[in-house]
Short mmCIF file of C-alpha atoms in Angstrom, two decimals:
data_model
loop_
_atom_site.label_atom_id
_atom_site.label_comp_id
_atom_site.label_asym_id
_atom_site.label_seq_id
_atom_site.Cartn_x
_atom_site.Cartn_y
_atom_site.Cartn_z
CA MET A 273 135.70 104.69 76.42
CA THR A 274 134.72 105.30 79.62
CA ASP A 275 135.14 103.22 82.86
CA VAL A 276 132.95 104.52 85.27
CA VAL A 277 134.15 103.82 89.05
CA ILE A 278 132.93 104.38 92.19
CA SER A 279 134.10 105.00 95.34
CA GLY A 280 132.63 105.68 99.00
CA LEU A 281 129.74 106.45 97.69
CA SER A 282 126.40 107.11 100.02
CA LYS A 283 123.05 108.33 99.77
CA SER A 284 120.27 109.61 102.54
CA PHE A 285 117.11 111.27 101.88
CA GLY A 286 116.81 112.61 105.41
CA SER A 287 117.15 109.59 107.91
CA ASN A 288 116.89 107.22 105.37
CA ARG A 289 120.50 105.25 104.23
CA VAL A 290 119.59 104.29 100.93
CA LEU A 291 122.97 104.09 99.34
CA GLN A 292 125.75 102.68 101.88
CA SER A 293 130.26 103.69 101.25
CA LEU A 294 129.49 101.92 97.50
CA ASP A 295 131.87 100.61 96.06
CA LEU A 296 131.92 99.72 92.24
CA ARG A 297 133.57 99.63 89.06
CA VAL A 298 131.60 99.63 85.33
CA PRO A 299 133.91 98.52 83.23
CA SER A 300 135.21 100.41 79.74
CA ARG A 301 132.36 99.03 76.53
CA GLN A 302 130.75 97.17 79.23
CA PHE A 303 126.66 96.59 79.62
CA VAL A 304 126.59 96.37 83.44
CA THR A 305 122.81 95.83 84.95
CA LEU A 306 121.98 97.32 88.52
CA LEU A 307 119.35 94.13 89.28
CA GLY A 308 117.71 93.43 92.70
CA PRO A 309 114.23 94.49 93.85
CA SER A 310 112.33 97.69 94.87
CA GLY A 311 114.00 100.35 96.72
CA CYS A 312 117.69 98.39 96.81
CA GLY A 313 118.65 101.49 96.00
CA LYS A 314 119.52 100.85 92.07
CA THR A 315 117.48 104.54 90.24
CA THR A 316 119.60 105.92 93.44
CA LEU A 317 123.05 105.40 92.47
CA LEU A 318 121.73 106.12 88.03
CA ARG A 319 120.70 109.78 89.38
CA LEU A 320 124.33 110.34 91.26
CA ILE A 321 125.83 109.15 88.31
CA ALA A 322 123.66 110.55 85.49
CA GLY A 323 123.77 114.18 87.73
CA LEU A 324 120.58 114.63 88.81
CA GLU A 325 120.95 113.19 92.40
CA LYS A 326 123.73 115.15 95.04
CA SER A 327 125.69 111.79 96.63
CA SER A 328 125.52 112.41 100.46
CA GLN A 329 129.78 111.38 100.46
CA GLY A 330 132.19 109.14 98.19
CA GLU A 331 133.05 110.21 94.43
CA ILE A 332 132.43 109.24 90.98
CA ARG A 333 134.94 109.29 88.18
CA PHE A 334 134.47 108.68 84.68
CA GLY A 335 137.94 107.45 83.90
CA GLU A 336 140.50 110.01 85.25
CA LYS A 337 137.32 112.51 85.58
CA ARG A 338 136.12 113.43 89.07
CA VAL A 339 132.67 114.12 87.77
CA ASP A 340 130.33 114.36 90.82
CA THR A 341 131.32 117.56 91.05
CA LEU A 342 130.25 118.46 87.39
CA ALA A 343 126.19 119.32 86.50
CA PRO A 344 124.02 116.61 84.48
CA GLY A 345 124.78 118.29 81.16
CA ASP A 346 129.06 118.89 81.50
CA ARG A 347 129.05 114.94 82.52
CA ASN A 348 128.57 113.72 78.46
CA ILE A 349 125.98 110.98 79.04
CA ALA A 350 123.00 110.07 77.62
CA MET A 351 120.07 108.67 79.87
CA VAL A 352 116.68 106.59 78.81
CA PHE A 353 113.80 106.66 81.78
CA GLN A 354 111.06 104.70 82.17
CA SER A 355 108.66 107.15 81.07
CA TYR A 356 110.04 107.85 76.93
CA ALA A 357 109.54 111.59 77.49
CA LEU A 358 109.17 112.19 74.31
CA TYR A 359 108.23 116.31 72.63
CA PRO A 360 104.40 115.78 71.78
CA THR A 361 103.41 117.96 68.94
CA MET A 362 107.69 118.00 67.62
CA SER A 363 108.14 115.35 64.45
CA VAL A 364 110.29 111.83 65.25
CA ALA A 365 113.39 113.68 63.67
CA ARG A 366 113.33 117.00 65.67
CA ASN A 367 112.79 114.32 69.40
CA ILE A 368 115.81 112.74 68.27
CA GLY A 369 117.98 116.09 67.04
CA TYR A 370 116.99 118.65 70.15
CA GLY A 371 119.57 118.16 71.87
CA LEU A 372 121.89 119.04 68.91
CA GLU A 373 119.48 121.93 68.41
CA VAL A 374 119.77 123.40 71.90
CA ARG A 375 123.98 122.92 71.35
CA ARG A 376 123.57 124.70 68.55
CA ILE A 377 125.01 122.23 66.22
CA GLY A 378 124.42 122.54 62.29
CA LYS A 379 120.86 121.58 60.90
CA PRO A 380 123.51 119.38 57.92
CA GLU A 381 125.00 118.03 61.08
CA ARG A 382 122.27 117.30 63.20
CA THR A 383 119.74 115.93 60.02
CA ALA A 384 123.38 113.47 59.79
CA ARG A 385 123.01 112.09 62.39
CA ILE A 386 119.55 112.48 62.96
CA GLY A 387 119.32 109.70 59.06
CA ALA A 388 122.64 107.95 61.10
CA VAL A 389 120.39 107.33 64.43
CA ALA A 390 117.00 105.87 62.75
CA LYS A 391 118.48 103.62 59.97
CA VAL A 392 120.10 102.34 62.86
CA LEU A 393 117.06 101.91 64.74
CA GLU A 394 115.20 101.20 62.35
CA ILE A 395 112.81 104.01 62.18
CA LEU A 396 113.48 106.63 58.20
CA HIS A 397 110.14 105.78 57.94
CA LEU A 398 108.79 107.30 60.84
CA LEU A 399 110.64 110.53 60.74
CA ALA A 400 107.85 112.97 60.08
CA ARG A 401 105.60 110.85 62.31
CA LYS A 402 104.58 112.26 65.75
CA PRO A 403 104.78 110.09 69.06
CA LYS A 404 100.77 109.65 69.09
CA ALA A 405 101.53 108.03 65.35
CA LEU A 406 103.93 105.52 66.95
CA SER A 407 103.72 101.85 69.11
CA GLY A 408 105.68 101.22 72.07
CA GLY A 409 108.63 99.87 70.74
CA GLN A 410 108.58 102.44 68.05
CA ARG A 411 108.62 105.04 71.08
CA GLN A 412 111.09 103.24 72.58
CA ARG A 413 112.99 103.22 69.61
CA VAL A 414 113.54 106.60 68.94
CA ALA A 415 113.91 107.53 72.87
CA LEU A 416 117.15 105.19 72.29
CA GLY A 417 117.84 107.43 69.53
CA ARG A 418 117.04 110.78 71.33
CA ALA A 419 120.19 108.87 74.01
CA MET A 420 122.48 107.94 70.82
CA VAL A 421 122.80 110.84 68.26
CA ARG A 422 124.04 112.52 71.15
CA LYS A 423 127.26 110.01 70.80
CA PRO A 424 127.64 110.27 74.49
CA ASP A 425 130.27 109.21 76.52
CA ILE A 426 128.04 106.95 78.91
CA PHE A 427 125.10 105.19 78.05
CA LEU A 428 122.60 105.82 81.48
CA MET A 429 118.92 103.19 81.03
CA ASP A 430 116.18 103.13 83.55
CA GLU A 431 113.79 100.24 83.41
CA PRO A 432 113.11 101.43 80.12
CA LEU A 433 111.22 98.27 78.61
CA SER A 434 108.94 98.05 81.56
CA ASN A 435 106.18 99.87 79.87
CA LEU A 436 106.46 97.53 76.67
CA ASP A 437 103.91 93.90 76.61
CA ALA A 438 105.26 91.54 77.93
CA LYS A 439 106.63 89.87 73.57
CA LEU A 440 107.28 93.57 72.86
CA ARG A 441 110.06 93.30 75.79
CA ALA A 442 111.44 89.96 74.35
CA ALA A 443 112.16 91.54 70.89
CA MET A 444 113.53 94.85 72.09
CA ARG A 445 116.05 92.97 75.21
CA GLY A 446 117.45 91.46 72.28
CA GLU A 447 117.55 94.89 69.79
CA LEU A 448 119.28 96.57 72.95
CA ARG A 449 122.20 94.23 73.33
CA ARG A 450 122.26 94.62 69.19
CA PHE A 451 122.96 98.38 69.68
CA HIS A 452 125.27 98.01 72.73
CA LEU A 453 126.88 95.26 70.65
CA ASP A 454 127.19 97.83 67.52
CA LEU A 455 128.11 100.66 69.34
CA GLY A 456 130.35 99.95 71.95
CA THR A 457 129.19 102.08 74.99
CA THR A 458 129.83 101.62 78.18
CA THR A 459 126.11 101.22 79.32
CA ILE A 460 124.45 101.03 82.65
CA TYR A 461 120.97 99.43 82.87
CA VAL A 462 118.70 98.97 85.71
CA THR A 463 116.04 96.86 86.22
CA HIS A 464 114.26 94.39 88.87
CA ASP A 465 114.01 92.14 86.16
CA GLN A 466 116.43 89.22 86.71
CA LEU A 467 115.76 87.50 82.14
CA GLU A 468 116.23 90.84 81.54
CA ALA A 469 120.08 91.56 83.55
CA MET A 470 120.50 87.76 82.56
CA THR A 471 120.14 87.53 79.42
CA MET A 472 121.14 91.50 78.40
CA SER A 473 124.76 92.26 80.79
CA ASP A 474 127.83 91.24 80.51
CA LEU A 475 128.17 91.94 84.28
CA VAL A 476 125.38 92.22 86.45
CA VAL A 477 125.52 93.90 89.87
CA VAL A 478 122.88 92.45 92.68
CA MET A 479 121.79 95.07 94.60
CA ASN A 480 119.62 95.14 98.54
CA GLU A 481 118.85 97.36 101.46
CA GLY A 482 121.37 99.70 98.84
CA VAL A 483 124.95 97.41 99.47
CA VAL A 484 126.04 95.48 96.71
CA GLN A 485 125.38 92.26 97.34
CA GLN A 486 127.54 90.64 94.52
CA ILE A 487 128.90 91.64 90.69
CA GLY A 488 129.93 88.20 88.20
CA THR A 489 128.71 87.35 84.74
CA PRO A 490 125.37 86.22 83.99
CA GLU A 491 126.18 83.33 84.43
CA GLU A 492 128.45 83.68 87.28
CA VAL A 493 125.31 85.03 89.89
CA TYR A 494 123.08 82.13 88.82
CA ALA A 495 126.14 79.41 89.17
CA ARG A 496 127.78 80.59 92.04
CA PRO A 497 126.28 82.66 93.76
CA ALA A 498 127.97 84.82 97.40
CA ASN A 499 125.23 84.33 99.81
CA LEU A 500 121.66 83.52 100.60
CA PHE A 501 119.95 86.79 99.20
CA VAL A 502 121.31 86.56 95.44
CA ALA A 503 120.81 83.16 96.05
CA GLY A 504 117.30 83.19 96.67
CA PHE A 505 116.84 86.20 94.63
CA ILE A 506 117.52 85.12 90.94
CA GLY A 507 116.93 82.15 88.94
CA THR A 508 113.07 80.69 88.40
CA PRO A 509 111.22 79.07 90.09
CA PRO A 510 113.66 80.30 92.60
CA MET A 511 116.32 78.19 94.60
CA ASN A 512 114.91 76.18 97.19
CA LEU A 513 116.57 76.77 100.67
CA VAL A 514 116.25 74.75 103.49
CA PRO A 515 117.89 73.78 107.22
CA ALA A 516 120.95 70.99 106.69
CA ARG A 517 123.18 69.58 109.71
CA HIS A 518 126.45 67.73 108.99
CA GLU A 519 127.76 65.55 111.93
CA GLY A 520 131.23 63.37 111.74
CA GLY A 521 130.83 63.81 107.85
CA VAL A 522 127.39 63.29 106.82
CA LEU A 523 125.08 66.10 105.84
CA SER A 524 121.24 65.45 107.03
CA VAL A 525 118.22 67.13 105.52
CA ALA A 526 114.62 66.61 107.42
CA GLY A 527 117.08 63.70 108.51
CA ALA A 528 117.51 62.45 105.22
CA LYS A 529 121.48 61.32 104.27
CA LEU A 530 123.46 63.11 101.39
CA PRO A 531 126.68 62.33 99.99
CA VAL A 532 127.48 65.87 100.12
CA ALA A 533 131.65 66.99 100.91
CA VAL A 534 131.04 69.53 103.87
CA PRO A 535 134.20 72.25 103.48
CA PRO A 536 136.70 72.12 106.40
CA GLY A 537 135.14 74.87 109.42
CA ALA A 538 131.74 74.88 108.81
CA PRO A 539 129.36 75.33 111.39
CA ALA A 540 127.64 72.04 111.93
CA GLU A 541 123.42 73.80 111.36
CA LEU A 542 124.10 75.41 107.99
CA ILE A 543 121.64 76.34 104.73
CA LEU A 544 120.97 73.95 101.98
CA GLY A 545 120.74 75.78 98.74
CA ILE A 546 118.90 73.54 95.88
CA ARG A 547 117.94 74.92 92.30
CA PRO A 548 114.50 73.00 91.45
CA GLN A 549 116.04 72.21 87.71
CA ASP A 550 119.07 70.09 89.51
CA LEU A 551 116.06 68.08 92.32
CA GLY A 552 115.13 64.37 90.17
CA VAL A 553 112.87 62.26 91.10
CA ALA A 554 113.29 59.03 92.70
CA ARG A 555 111.83 56.22 94.82
CA PRO A 556 111.84 56.83 98.91
CA GLY A 557 114.00 54.54 100.52
CA ASP A 558 116.98 54.60 97.61
CA ALA A 559 120.09 56.23 98.94
CA GLY A 560 120.85 59.89 98.58
CA THR A 561 117.45 60.97 98.46
CA ILE A 562 114.97 63.17 100.58
CA PRO A 563 111.01 61.87 100.33
CA GLY A 564 108.49 63.59 101.11
CA LYS A 565 104.82 63.65 99.84
CA VAL A 566 103.59 65.70 96.61
CA TRP A 567 101.67 68.77 97.77
CA MET A 568 101.46 70.67 94.50
CA VAL A 569 101.94 70.26 90.88
CA GLU A 570 102.15 72.79 88.57
CA LEU A 571 102.23 72.24 84.67
CA ILE A 572 104.52 75.02 82.76
CA GLY A 573 104.49 73.80 78.99
CA SER A 574 107.23 71.72 78.62
CA GLU A 575 107.73 71.07 82.24
CA ARG A 576 106.37 70.14 85.20
CA LEU A 577 106.87 71.19 89.01
CA ILE A 578 106.92 69.14 91.43
CA GLU A 579 106.34 70.83 95.72
CA MET A 580 107.15 68.08 98.37
CA GLU A 581 106.41 68.19 101.88
CA VAL A 582 109.71 66.72 103.23
CA ALA A 583 108.33 67.94 107.08
CA PRO A 584 105.71 69.91 108.77
CA LYS A 585 105.96 74.01 106.58
CA LEU A 586 109.24 72.84 104.97
CA ARG A 587 108.81 72.34 101.15
CA LEU A 588 111.04 71.70 98.49
CA THR A 589 110.49 72.29 94.54
CA ALA A 590 112.18 70.31 91.60
CA GLU A 591 111.37 71.08 87.67
CA VAL A 592 110.57 68.18 85.77
CA ARG A 593 110.04 67.02 82.25
CA ALA A 594 106.15 67.52 81.96
CA ARG A 595 106.31 63.91 81.39
CA GLN A 596 106.93 63.05 84.64
CA ARG A 597 103.56 62.21 86.43
CA ALA A 598 103.16 62.69 90.20
CA ALA A 599 99.60 63.41 92.38
CA ILE A 600 99.24 65.30 95.52
CA ASP A 601 99.69 63.42 98.35
CA ASP A 602 101.58 59.81 96.78
CA ALA A 603 105.00 59.59 98.57
CA ILE A 604 107.55 60.83 96.41
CA ALA A 605 111.57 61.83 96.60
CA PHE A 606 113.79 63.58 95.68
CA ARG A 607 117.74 62.94 93.96
CA PRO A 608 119.74 65.87 94.60
CA ASP A 609 122.66 66.63 92.46
CA PRO A 610 125.69 66.53 95.38
CA ALA A 611 127.31 68.71 92.42
CA GLN A 612 125.15 71.32 92.35
CA ILE A 613 124.18 71.72 96.11
CA HIS A 614 125.13 75.25 97.43
CA LEU A 615 125.88 75.99 101.62
CA PHE A 616 125.63 78.63 103.25
CA ASP A 617 126.81 79.64 107.45
CA PRO A 618 122.58 80.41 108.92
CA ALA A 619 124.97 83.39 110.52
CA THR A 620 126.04 85.58 108.01
CA GLY A 621 124.31 84.32 104.85
CA ALA A 622 127.40 84.22 102.73
CA SER A 623 128.23 80.83 100.47
CA LEU A 624 130.13 78.37 102.20
CA THR A 625 130.99 76.88 99.12
CA ALA A 626 130.79 80.02 95.80
CA ALA A 627 134.34 80.03 95.05
CA ARG A 628 133.69 75.34 93.47
#
């Protein structure tokens, strides 16, 4: 099996620097997701790994073998694109096996490998059909089959579920994860959808503006964000991020005193982060709470979002059970869980509590 090791990788398009001296190691057999907003460089990185773009600087290795000087066809990778890119005049069987045909693999072996892949993907009954006779989910399976049949060292996937409806995306997330576990092939997956990243990945690489912000398991990037960008990007609803100040061992938010230990050497002015799920509703005036008035209430199924204004243009959102009632302009207070409070340096954006 194959590790992917990226060292000092940079890529510029004219004066636009898309990747900046990026270092990354993708462990063998892991499902690793490149996650970030549009324009952060994740698809460019995938295309550099595939050989579809040439780097401006740095190197890429598959195991001990340097590959950034090799043509795409010499890297033994398989790529699944956002568009399925199926040949409309070919049957499903020939779409899956066409790459083997080009490589002059004999027909008996081609037939056996196409059948084995189709069985895993549960599309044996579709082999004689043309792509126009398939649903979106079936076309996605054919695209996966075309990649799987080659037995590549590495799978590269560029937002392969983005063209599917929400229900089918949810089903295909589980299918992709199952296929990965069955095949055990190193997989690098690009998405801007954090739900895909959090549910499918062994490791998540959070990117922004061509720089890796954090690498960790889904649990790590959610529970211990390394900086303000990760804190604000990961999680739905997003983490509350508000100015705070500490003095004499007391942390305050909008004048409210909170029982939170501040790391030694922290600046006096901080950014406090707390997830909506870690805020409870309390009575105004209770110790350890932040008072305000209800700004907005939204019902989201079994949960309710309560947005509270604590100062002009400063609001906090709590996610509570739907049975918790609140009305706009009600006096209210939120009680943060002290163990779940994150503190960030406003100058650098770095977390002061990520190691907790």
